[in-house]
DNA sequence: TTGATAATGGAAACCATTACCAATAGGAGA
DNA sequence: TCTCCTATTGGTAATGGTTTCCATTATCAA
């Protein structure tokens, strides 16, 4: 799955080398899966997808690797309220795709939205700056989610 | 714990009657605990606190009641990443205390902040309006959290 | 090649939450 | 007040996502 050929190194190699971690087959396979979808995969989802190409890779490794990727900052971990963690690549090759989430509390559907992102991020940056100063925090990340009922769930009731 | 005396009915009674739910001893006890703290209690925290005054109330009822309170909108449920849900009264008697959270990824400390809240809420309302229209959602709630390292955890590293 | 260390995978353990079910409490109506 | 129906409750057992444990394997520097 990952690029072992002459296509050039995947854009995430630097992140690994820099931190002293090895870029192994399982890690590349997991990153490969995450980079090929825009869905919000659970650990098991990742496991099943990876399993097709590499049946020897175990679920434990999936959890461990996802934790590592979250630590490094390559992956975001979310809780949408369905009892399992969801994972998503934090940025594409070009650093694009920053977005927030709209969650239906009826059916669990999750929608990515990028509208209003600019305004939000601008305010967030200002807020982060203020909070950092006031509470002496080094802020590294933020989470914004909206909850509500989607059209389908609204008509059902 | 709850106000069975002549102090007047607690401000949350209306919410119950309106929805056809009974305001029982366990429910009042749980609301009593939540209304007397500004901490972010887990279900077990609530259980232990309630247990002192009402040893007969079981953990199952705590979970059930917290779910109910979340549904009614009296309580917010949070995930700060420590593997257990945290609960907090959504509003005080005077509807005050709307705030967001600052979470330390090092030690798990959670700080309530109200600074910048006005600006944030104003933008949030605008965003909610836009998202409602675009995705045909009925938005009922939002979540904002900032993550980072607190001063203590920063110096430890 | 060798040795030290990082990484892995399977099985078992963990533990917050839920499901189940029999017992109890409360309120509307007779 | 008495009766019936339903909401509510509490203990126990299960559930299931996630971690822990440990023996094995892969990787890299010397
Ligand atoms: Mn997303
Ligand atoms: Mn709070
Ligand atoms: Zn829905
Ligand atoms: Zn800290």
CSV table of C-alpha atoms (C1' of nucleotides) and ligand atoms in Angstrom, one decimal:
chain,number,residue,atom,x,y,z
A,1,UNK,CA,0.0,0.0,0.0
A,2,UNK,CA,2.5,2.6,1.0
A,3,UNK,CA,5.0,4.0,-1.5
A,4,UNK,CA,8.0,1.7,-1.5
A,5,UNK,CA,8.5,2.5,-5.1
A,6,UNK,CA,10.2,5.5,-6.9
A,7,UNK,CA,7.1,7.7,-6.5
A,8,UNK,CA,9.1,9.6,-3.9
A,9,UNK,CA,8.8,9.4,-0.1
A,10,UNK,CA,5.4,10.0,1.4
A,11,UNK,CA,5.1,13.5,2.9
A,12,UNK,CA,4.9,12.2,6.4
A,13,UNK,CA,8.4,10.6,6.6
A,14,UNK,CA,10.0,13.7,8.0
A,15,UNK,CA,7.7,13.7,11.0
A,16,UNK,CA,8.9,10.2,11.9
A,17,UNK,CA,12.6,10.6,11.5
A,18,UNK,CA,12.5,13.8,13.4
A,19,UNK,CA,11.1,12.2,16.5
A,20,UNK,CA,13.4,9.1,16.4
A,21,UNK,CA,10.6,6.7,15.4
A,22,UNK,CA,10.9,4.0,12.8
A,23,UNK,CA,8.7,4.1,9.8
A,24,UNK,CA,7.7,0.4,9.7
A,25,UNK,CA,5.4,-1.5,7.4
A,26,UNK,CA,2.4,-1.5,9.9
A,27,UNK,CA,2.8,2.3,10.4
A,28,UNK,CA,2.9,3.0,6.7
A,29,UNK,CA,0.0,0.7,6.1
A,30,UNK,CA,-2.1,2.5,8.7
A,31,UNK,CA,-1.1,5.9,7.4
A,32,UNK,CA,-1.9,4.6,3.9
A,33,UNK,CA,-5.5,3.6,5.0
A,34,UNK,CA,-6.1,6.9,6.7
A,35,UNK,CA,-4.8,8.9,3.8
A,36,UNK,CA,-7.1,7.2,1.3
A,37,UNK,CA,-10.4,8.0,3.0
A,38,UNK,CA,-12.3,11.0,4.3
A,39,UNK,CA,-14.3,8.9,6.7
A,40,UNK,CA,-13.9,8.9,10.4
A,41,UNK,CA,-12.5,5.4,11.0
A,42,UNK,CA,-12.6,3.5,14.3
A,43,UNK,CA,-9.6,1.4,15.4
A,44,UNK,CA,-11.5,-1.6,14.2
A,45,UNK,CA,-12.3,0.0,10.8
A,46,UNK,CA,-8.6,0.7,10.4
A,47,UNK,CA,-7.7,-2.9,11.4
A,48,UNK,CA,-10.1,-4.4,8.9
A,49,UNK,CA,-8.8,-2.2,6.1
A,50,UNK,CA,-5.2,-2.9,6.9
A,51,UNK,CA,-6.0,-6.6,7.3
A,52,UNK,CA,-6.8,-7.0,3.6
A,53,UNK,CA,-3.3,-6.2,2.5
A,54,UNK,CA,-1.4,-7.3,5.7
A,55,UNK,CA,-3.3,-10.0,7.5
A,56,UNK,CA,-0.5,-10.4,10.0
A,57,UNK,CA,-0.9,-7.0,11.5
A,58,UNK,CA,-2.7,-7.2,14.8
A,59,UNK,CA,-5.3,-5.0,16.4
A,60,UNK,CA,-3.0,-4.2,19.3
A,61,UNK,CA,-0.6,-2.6,16.8
A,62,UNK,CA,-3.4,-0.6,15.3
A,63,UNK,CA,-4.2,0.9,18.7
A,64,UNK,CA,-0.6,1.5,19.6
A,65,UNK,CA,0.2,3.1,16.2
A,66,UNK,CA,-2.9,5.3,16.3
A,67,UNK,CA,-1.9,6.6,19.7
A,68,UNK,CA,1.6,7.3,18.4
A,69,UNK,CA,0.2,9.1,15.4
A,70,UNK,CA,-2.0,11.2,17.6
A,71,UNK,CA,1.0,12.1,19.8
A,72,UNK,CA,3.1,13.1,16.8
A,73,UNK,CA,0.3,15.2,15.6
A,74,UNK,CA,-0.4,13.4,12.3
A,75,UNK,CA,-3.8,12.1,13.4
A,76,UNK,CA,-6.7,13.5,15.3
A,77,UNK,CA,-8.8,11.4,17.7
A,78,UNK,CA,-12.4,12.2,18.1
A,79,UNK,CA,-15.3,11.1,20.3
A,80,UNK,CA,-18.6,11.4,18.5
A,81,UNK,CA,-20.5,9.7,21.2
A,82,UNK,CA,-20.9,6.2,19.8
A,83,UNK,CA,-18.7,4.5,22.3
A,84,UNK,CA,-15.6,4.2,20.1
A,85,UNK,CA,-12.8,6.6,19.2
A,86,UNK,CA,-12.7,7.8,15.7
A,87,UNK,CA,-9.5,8.8,13.8
A,88,UNK,CA,-8.7,11.1,11.0
A,89,UNK,CA,-5.5,12.4,9.3
A,90,UNK,CA,-4.8,15.8,10.7
A,91,UNK,CA,-3.7,17.3,7.4
A,92,UNK,CA,-3.3,16.3,3.8
A,93,UNK,CA,-0.1,16.5,1.8
A,94,UNK,CA,-0.7,20.2,1.2
A,95,UNK,CA,-1.8,21.0,4.7
A,96,UNK,CA,-5.3,21.5,3.4
A,97,UNK,CA,-8.6,20.2,4.7
A,98,UNK,CA,-8.8,21.8,8.1
A,99,UNK,CA,-12.4,21.4,9.1
A,100,UNK,CA,-14.9,21.0,12.0
A,101,UNK,CA,-17.7,18.7,12.6
A,102,UNK,CA,-21.5,18.6,12.7
A,103,UNK,CA,-22.8,15.6,14.6
A,104,UNK,CA,-26.4,14.3,14.5
A,105,UNK,CA,-27.4,13.1,17.9
A,106,UNK,CA,-30.2,11.1,16.4
A,107,UNK,CA,-28.4,8.8,14.0
A,108,UNK,CA,-24.7,9.6,14.7
A,109,UNK,CA,-24.0,11.0,11.2
A,110,UNK,CA,-21.0,13.2,11.1
A,111,UNK,CA,-20.6,16.0,8.6
A,112,UNK,CA,-17.3,17.8,7.9
A,113,UNK,CA,-17.8,21.4,7.1
A,114,UNK,CA,-15.3,24.0,6.0
A,115,UNK,CA,-17.7,26.9,5.7
A,116,UNK,CA,-17.0,29.7,8.3
A,117,UNK,CA,-13.7,28.0,9.0
A,118,UNK,CA,-11.7,31.1,8.2
A,119,UNK,CA,-13.7,33.2,10.6
A,120,UNK,CA,-13.6,30.5,13.3
A,121,UNK,CA,-9.9,29.9,13.0
A,122,UNK,CA,-9.2,33.6,13.2
A,123,UNK,CA,-11.2,33.9,16.4
A,124,UNK,CA,-9.7,30.7,17.7
A,125,UNK,CA,-6.2,32.0,17.2
A,126,UNK,CA,-7.1,35.2,19.1
A,127,UNK,CA,-8.7,33.2,21.9
A,128,UNK,CA,-5.7,30.8,22.0
A,129,UNK,CA,-3.4,33.7,22.4
A,130,UNK,CA,-5.4,35.2,25.2
A,131,UNK,CA,-5.8,31.9,27.0
A,132,UNK,CA,-2.2,31.0,26.7
A,133,UNK,CA,-1.2,34.2,28.4
A,134,UNK,CA,-3.8,34.2,31.1
A,135,UNK,CA,-3.5,30.5,32.1
A,136,UNK,CA,0.1,30.0,31.0
A,137,UNK,CA,-0.8,27.2,28.8
A,138,UNK,CA,0.9,26.1,25.6
A,139,UNK,CA,-2.1,25.4,23.4
A,140,UNK,CA,-1.6,22.9,20.7
A,141,UNK,CA,-5.0,22.1,19.5
A,142,UNK,CA,-8.7,22.9,19.5
A,143,UNK,CA,-11.9,21.0,19.1
A,144,UNK,CA,-15.2,22.4,17.8
A,145,UNK,CA,-18.3,20.4,17.2
A,146,UNK,CA,-21.9,21.3,16.7
A,147,UNK,CA,-24.7,18.9,17.7
A,148,UNK,CA,-28.2,18.6,16.5
A,149,UNK,CA,-30.7,16.7,14.4
A,150,UNK,CA,-30.2,16.1,10.7
A,151,UNK,CA,-33.0,16.5,8.3
A,152,UNK,CA,-33.7,12.8,8.2
A,153,UNK,CA,-33.9,12.4,12.0
A,154,UNK,CA,-36.0,15.6,12.3
A,155,UNK,CA,-38.7,14.3,10.1
A,156,UNK,CA,-38.8,10.9,11.8
A,157,UNK,CA,-40.0,12.4,15.0
B,1,UNK,CA,-30.1,17.1,50.4
B,2,UNK,CA,-32.7,18.5,48.1
B,3,UNK,CA,-35.1,21.1,49.2
B,4,UNK,CA,-38.0,19.3,50.8
B,5,UNK,CA,-38.5,22.2,53.2
B,6,UNK,CA,-40.2,25.6,52.7
B,7,UNK,CA,-37.3,27.1,50.9
B,8,UNK,CA,-39.3,26.9,47.8
B,9,UNK,CA,-39.1,24.5,44.9
B,10,UNK,CA,-35.7,24.2,43.3
B,11,UNK,CA,-35.5,25.9,40.0
B,12,UNK,CA,-35.3,22.7,38.0
B,13,UNK,CA,-38.8,21.4,38.9
B,14,UNK,CA,-40.4,22.9,35.9
B,15,UNK,CA,-38.2,21.0,33.5
B,16,UNK,CA,-39.4,17.7,34.9
B,17,UNK,CA,-43.1,18.3,35.2
B,18,UNK,CA,-43.0,19.7,31.6
B,19,UNK,CA,-41.6,16.5,30.2
B,20,UNK,CA,-43.8,14.1,32.2
B,21,UNK,CA,-41.0,12.8,34.4
B,22,UNK,CA,-41.2,12.3,38.1
B,23,UNK,CA,-39.0,14.2,40.4
B,24,UNK,CA,-37.8,11.4,42.7
B,25,UNK,CA,-35.5,11.3,45.6
B,26,UNK,CA,-32.6,9.9,43.6
B,27,UNK,CA,-33.0,12.5,40.9
B,28,UNK,CA,-33.2,15.3,43.3
B,29,UNK,CA,-30.1,13.9,45.2
B,30,UNK,CA,-28.1,13.8,42.0
B,31,UNK,CA,-29.1,17.3,41.0
B,32,UNK,CA,-28.3,18.4,44.5
B,33,UNK,CA,-24.7,17.0,44.2
B,34,UNK,CA,-24.2,18.5,40.7
B,35,UNK,CA,-25.5,21.9,41.8
B,36,UNK,CA,-23.1,22.1,44.7
B,37,UNK,CA,-19.9,21.7,42.8
B,38,UNK,CA,-18.1,23.3,40.0
B,39,UNK,CA,-16.0,20.2,39.3
B,40,UNK,CA,-16.5,17.9,36.4
B,41,UNK,CA,-17.8,14.7,38.1
B,42,UNK,CA,-17.7,11.2,36.7
B,43,UNK,CA,-20.6,8.9,37.2
B,44,UNK,CA,-18.7,7.2,40.0
B,45,UNK,CA,-17.9,10.6,41.6
B,46,UNK,CA,-21.6,11.4,41.7
B,47,UNK,CA,-22.4,7.9,43.0
B,48,UNK,CA,-20.0,8.3,45.9
B,49,UNK,CA,-21.3,11.8,46.8
B,50,UNK,CA,-24.9,10.7,46.6
B,51,UNK,CA,-24.0,7.5,48.6
B,52,UNK,CA,-23.1,9.4,51.7
B,53,UNK,CA,-26.6,10.7,52.2
B,54,UNK,CA,-28.5,7.9,50.4
B,55,UNK,CA,-26.6,4.6,50.6
B,56,UNK,CA,-29.5,2.8,49.0
B,57,UNK,CA,-29.1,4.5,45.6
B,58,UNK,CA,-27.3,2.3,43.1
B,59,UNK,CA,-24.8,3.1,40.4
B,60,UNK,CA,-27.2,2.0,37.7
B,61,UNK,CA,-29.6,4.7,38.7
B,62,UNK,CA,-26.8,7.3,38.6
B,63,UNK,CA,-26.1,6.4,35.0
B,64,UNK,CA,-29.7,6.3,34.1
B,65,UNK,CA,-30.5,9.6,35.7
B,66,UNK,CA,-27.5,11.3,34.2
B,67,UNK,CA,-28.5,10.2,30.8
B,68,UNK,CA,-32.0,11.5,31.5
B,69,UNK,CA,-30.7,14.9,32.7
B,70,UNK,CA,-28.6,15.1,29.5
B,71,UNK,CA,-31.6,14.4,27.4
B,72,UNK,CA,-33.7,17.0,29.2
B,73,UNK,CA,-30.9,19.5,28.8
B,74,UNK,CA,-30.1,20.1,32.4
B,75,UNK,CA,-26.7,18.5,32.3
B,76,UNK,CA,-23.8,18.4,29.8
B,77,UNK,CA,-21.7,15.3,29.2
B,78,UNK,CA,-18.1,15.7,28.4
B,79,UNK,CA,-15.2,13.6,27.3
B,80,UNK,CA,-11.9,14.9,28.4
B,81,UNK,CA,-9.9,11.9,27.3
B,82,UNK,CA,-9.5,10.0,30.6
B,83,UNK,CA,-11.7,7.2,29.6
B,84,UNK,CA,-14.8,8.2,31.6
B,85,UNK,CA,-17.6,10.6,30.9
B,86,UNK,CA,-17.7,13.8,33.0
B,87,UNK,CA,-20.9,15.6,33.9
B,88,UNK,CA,-21.7,19.2,34.7
B,89,UNK,CA,-24.9,21.2,35.3
B,90,UNK,CA,-25.7,23.0,32.1
B,91,UNK,CA,-26.9,26.2,33.8
B,92,UNK,CA,-27.2,27.7,37.3
B,93,UNK,CA,-30.4,29.0,38.8
B,94,UNK,CA,-29.8,32.3,37.0
B,95,UNK,CA,-28.8,30.8,33.7
B,96,UNK,CA,-25.3,32.1,34.3
B,97,UNK,CA,-22.0,30.2,34.0
B,98,UNK,CA,-21.8,29.4,30.3
B,99,UNK,CA,-18.2,28.5,29.7
B,100,UNK,CA,-15.8,26.5,27.6
B,101,UNK,CA,-12.9,24.2,28.6
B,102,UNK,CA,-9.1,24.2,28.5
B,103,UNK,CA,-7.7,20.7,28.8
B,104,UNK,CA,-4.1,19.8,29.7
B,105,UNK,CA,-3.0,16.7,27.7
B,106,UNK,CA,-0.2,16.1,30.2
B,107,UNK,CA,-2.1,15.7,33.5
B,108,UNK,CA,-5.7,15.9,32.5
B,109,UNK,CA,-6.4,19.1,34.4
B,110,UNK,CA,-9.5,20.9,33.1
B,111,UNK,CA,-9.9,24.6,33.4
B,112,UNK,CA,-13.2,26.5,32.9
B,113,UNK,CA,-12.8,29.8,31.2
B,114,UNK,CA,-15.4,32.5,30.5
B,115,UNK,CA,-13.0,35.0,28.9
B,116,UNK,CA,-13.7,35.5,25.2
B,117,UNK,CA,-17.0,33.7,25.7
B,118,UNK,CA,-19.1,36.5,24.4
B,119,UNK,CA,-17.1,36.8,21.2
B,120,UNK,CA,-17.1,33.0,20.8
B,121,UNK,CA,-20.8,32.7,21.4
B,122,UNK,CA,-21.6,35.4,19.0
B,123,UNK,CA,-19.5,33.8,16.2
B,124,UNK,CA,-21.0,30.4,17.2
B,125,UNK,CA,-24.5,31.7,16.8
B,126,UNK,CA,-23.7,33.1,13.4
B,127,UNK,CA,-22.0,29.8,12.4
B,128,UNK,CA,-24.9,27.8,13.7
B,129,UNK,CA,-27.3,29.8,11.6
B,130,UNK,CA,-25.3,29.2,8.5
B,131,UNK,CA,-24.8,25.5,9.1
B,132,UNK,CA,-28.5,25.0,9.9
B,133,UNK,CA,-29.5,26.5,6.6
B,134,UNK,CA,-26.8,24.8,4.5
B,135,UNK,CA,-27.2,21.3,6.0
B,136,UNK,CA,-30.8,21.5,7.1
B,137,UNK,CA,-29.8,20.7,10.7
B,138,UNK,CA,-31.5,21.7,13.8
B,139,UNK,CA,-28.5,22.6,15.9
B,140,UNK,CA,-29.1,22.3,19.7
B,141,UNK,CA,-25.6,22.5,21.2
B,142,UNK,CA,-22.0,23.1,20.6
B,143,UNK,CA,-18.7,22.0,22.0
B,144,UNK,CA,-15.4,24.0,22.2
B,145,UNK,CA,-12.3,22.7,23.9
B,146,UNK,CA,-8.7,23.8,23.7
B,147,UNK,CA,-5.9,21.3,24.3
B,148,UNK,CA,-2.4,22.0,25.5
B,149,UNK,CA,0.1,21.7,28.3
B,150,UNK,CA,-0.4,23.5,31.5
B,151,UNK,CA,2.5,25.4,33.2
B,152,UNK,CA,3.2,22.5,35.6
B,153,UNK,CA,3.4,19.9,32.8
B,154,UNK,CA,5.4,22.2,30.6
B,155,UNK,CA,8.2,22.6,33.1
B,156,UNK,CA,8.3,18.9,33.8
B,157,UNK,CA,9.4,18.1,30.3
C,1,DT,C1',28.1,-10.3,12.9
C,2,DT,C1',26.6,-8.8,17.3
C,3,DG,C1',24.3,-6.6,20.8
C,4,DA,C1',21.0,-3.2,22.4
C,5,DT,C1',16.6,-1.4,21.6
C,6,DA,C1',12.3,-0.6,19.3
C,7,DA,C1',8.3,-2.7,17.5
C,8,DT,C1',5.0,-6.4,17.1
C,9,DG,C1',1.0,-9.8,17.8
C,10,DG,C1',-1.8,-12.9,20.5
C,11,DA,C1',-4.2,-13.7,24.6
C,12,DA,C1',-5.7,-12.2,28.9
C,13,DA,C1',-7.1,-8.5,31.8
C,14,DC,C1',-9.3,-4.2,32.6
C,15,DC,C1',-13.1,-1.4,33.5
C,16,DA,C1',-16.7,2.1,32.3
C,17,DT,C1',-21.0,1.4,30.7
C,18,DT,C1',-25.3,-1.3,29.5
C,19,DA,C1',-28.7,-5.0,29.6
C,20,DC,C1',-31.6,-7.7,32.3
C,21,DC,C1',-35.0,-8.6,35.6
C,22,DA,C1',-37.4,-8.9,39.7
C,23,DA,C1',-39.0,-5.7,43.3
C,24,DT,C1',-40.8,-1.2,44.6
C,25,DA,C1',-43.1,3.4,44.5
C,26,DG,C1',-46.4,6.7,42.9
C,27,DG,C1',-50.4,8.5,40.8
C,28,DA,C1',-55.0,8.2,38.5
C,29,DG,C1',-59.3,6.5,38.9
C,30,DA,C1',-62.9,3.6,41.2
D,1,DT,C1',-59.0,4.3,50.9
D,2,DC,C1',-58.1,0.5,47.6
D,3,DT,C1',-56.6,-1.2,43.0
D,4,DC,C1',-54.3,-1.3,38.9
D,5,DC,C1',-51.0,0.4,35.7
D,6,DT,C1',-46.8,2.2,34.8
D,7,DA,C1',-42.5,4.6,36.0
D,8,DT,C1',-38.6,3.9,38.6
D,9,DT,C1',-35.2,1.5,41.0
D,10,DG,C1',-31.1,-1.6,42.4
D,11,DG,C1',-28.3,-5.6,42.1
D,12,DT,C1',-26.0,-8.7,39.1
D,13,DA,C1',-24.3,-10.3,35.0
D,14,DA,C1',-22.9,-9.2,30.6
D,15,DT,C1',-20.8,-6.3,27.0
D,16,DG,C1',-17.2,-4.5,24.3
D,17,DG,C1',-13.7,-1.1,23.4
D,18,DT,C1',-9.2,-0.5,25.0
D,19,DT,C1',-4.8,-1.8,27.7
D,20,DT,C1',-1.6,-4.8,29.7
D,21,DC,C1',1.5,-8.5,29.5
D,22,DC,C1',5.1,-11.0,27.6
D,23,DA,C1',7.6,-13.7,24.5
D,24,DT,C1',9.1,-13.1,19.7
D,25,DT,C1',10.9,-10.5,15.9
D,26,DA,C1',12.7,-6.6,13.3
D,27,DT,C1',15.8,-2.6,13.0
D,28,DC,C1',19.9,-0.1,13.3
D,29,DA,C1',24.4,1.3,15.2
D,30,DA,C1',28.8,-0.3,16.3
E,1,LIG,MN1,-13.7,15.1,9.8
E,2,LIG,MN1,-16.8,23.1,33.1
E,3,LIG,ZN1,-29.5,12.0,11.9
E,4,LIG,ZN1,-0.9,19.6,33.2
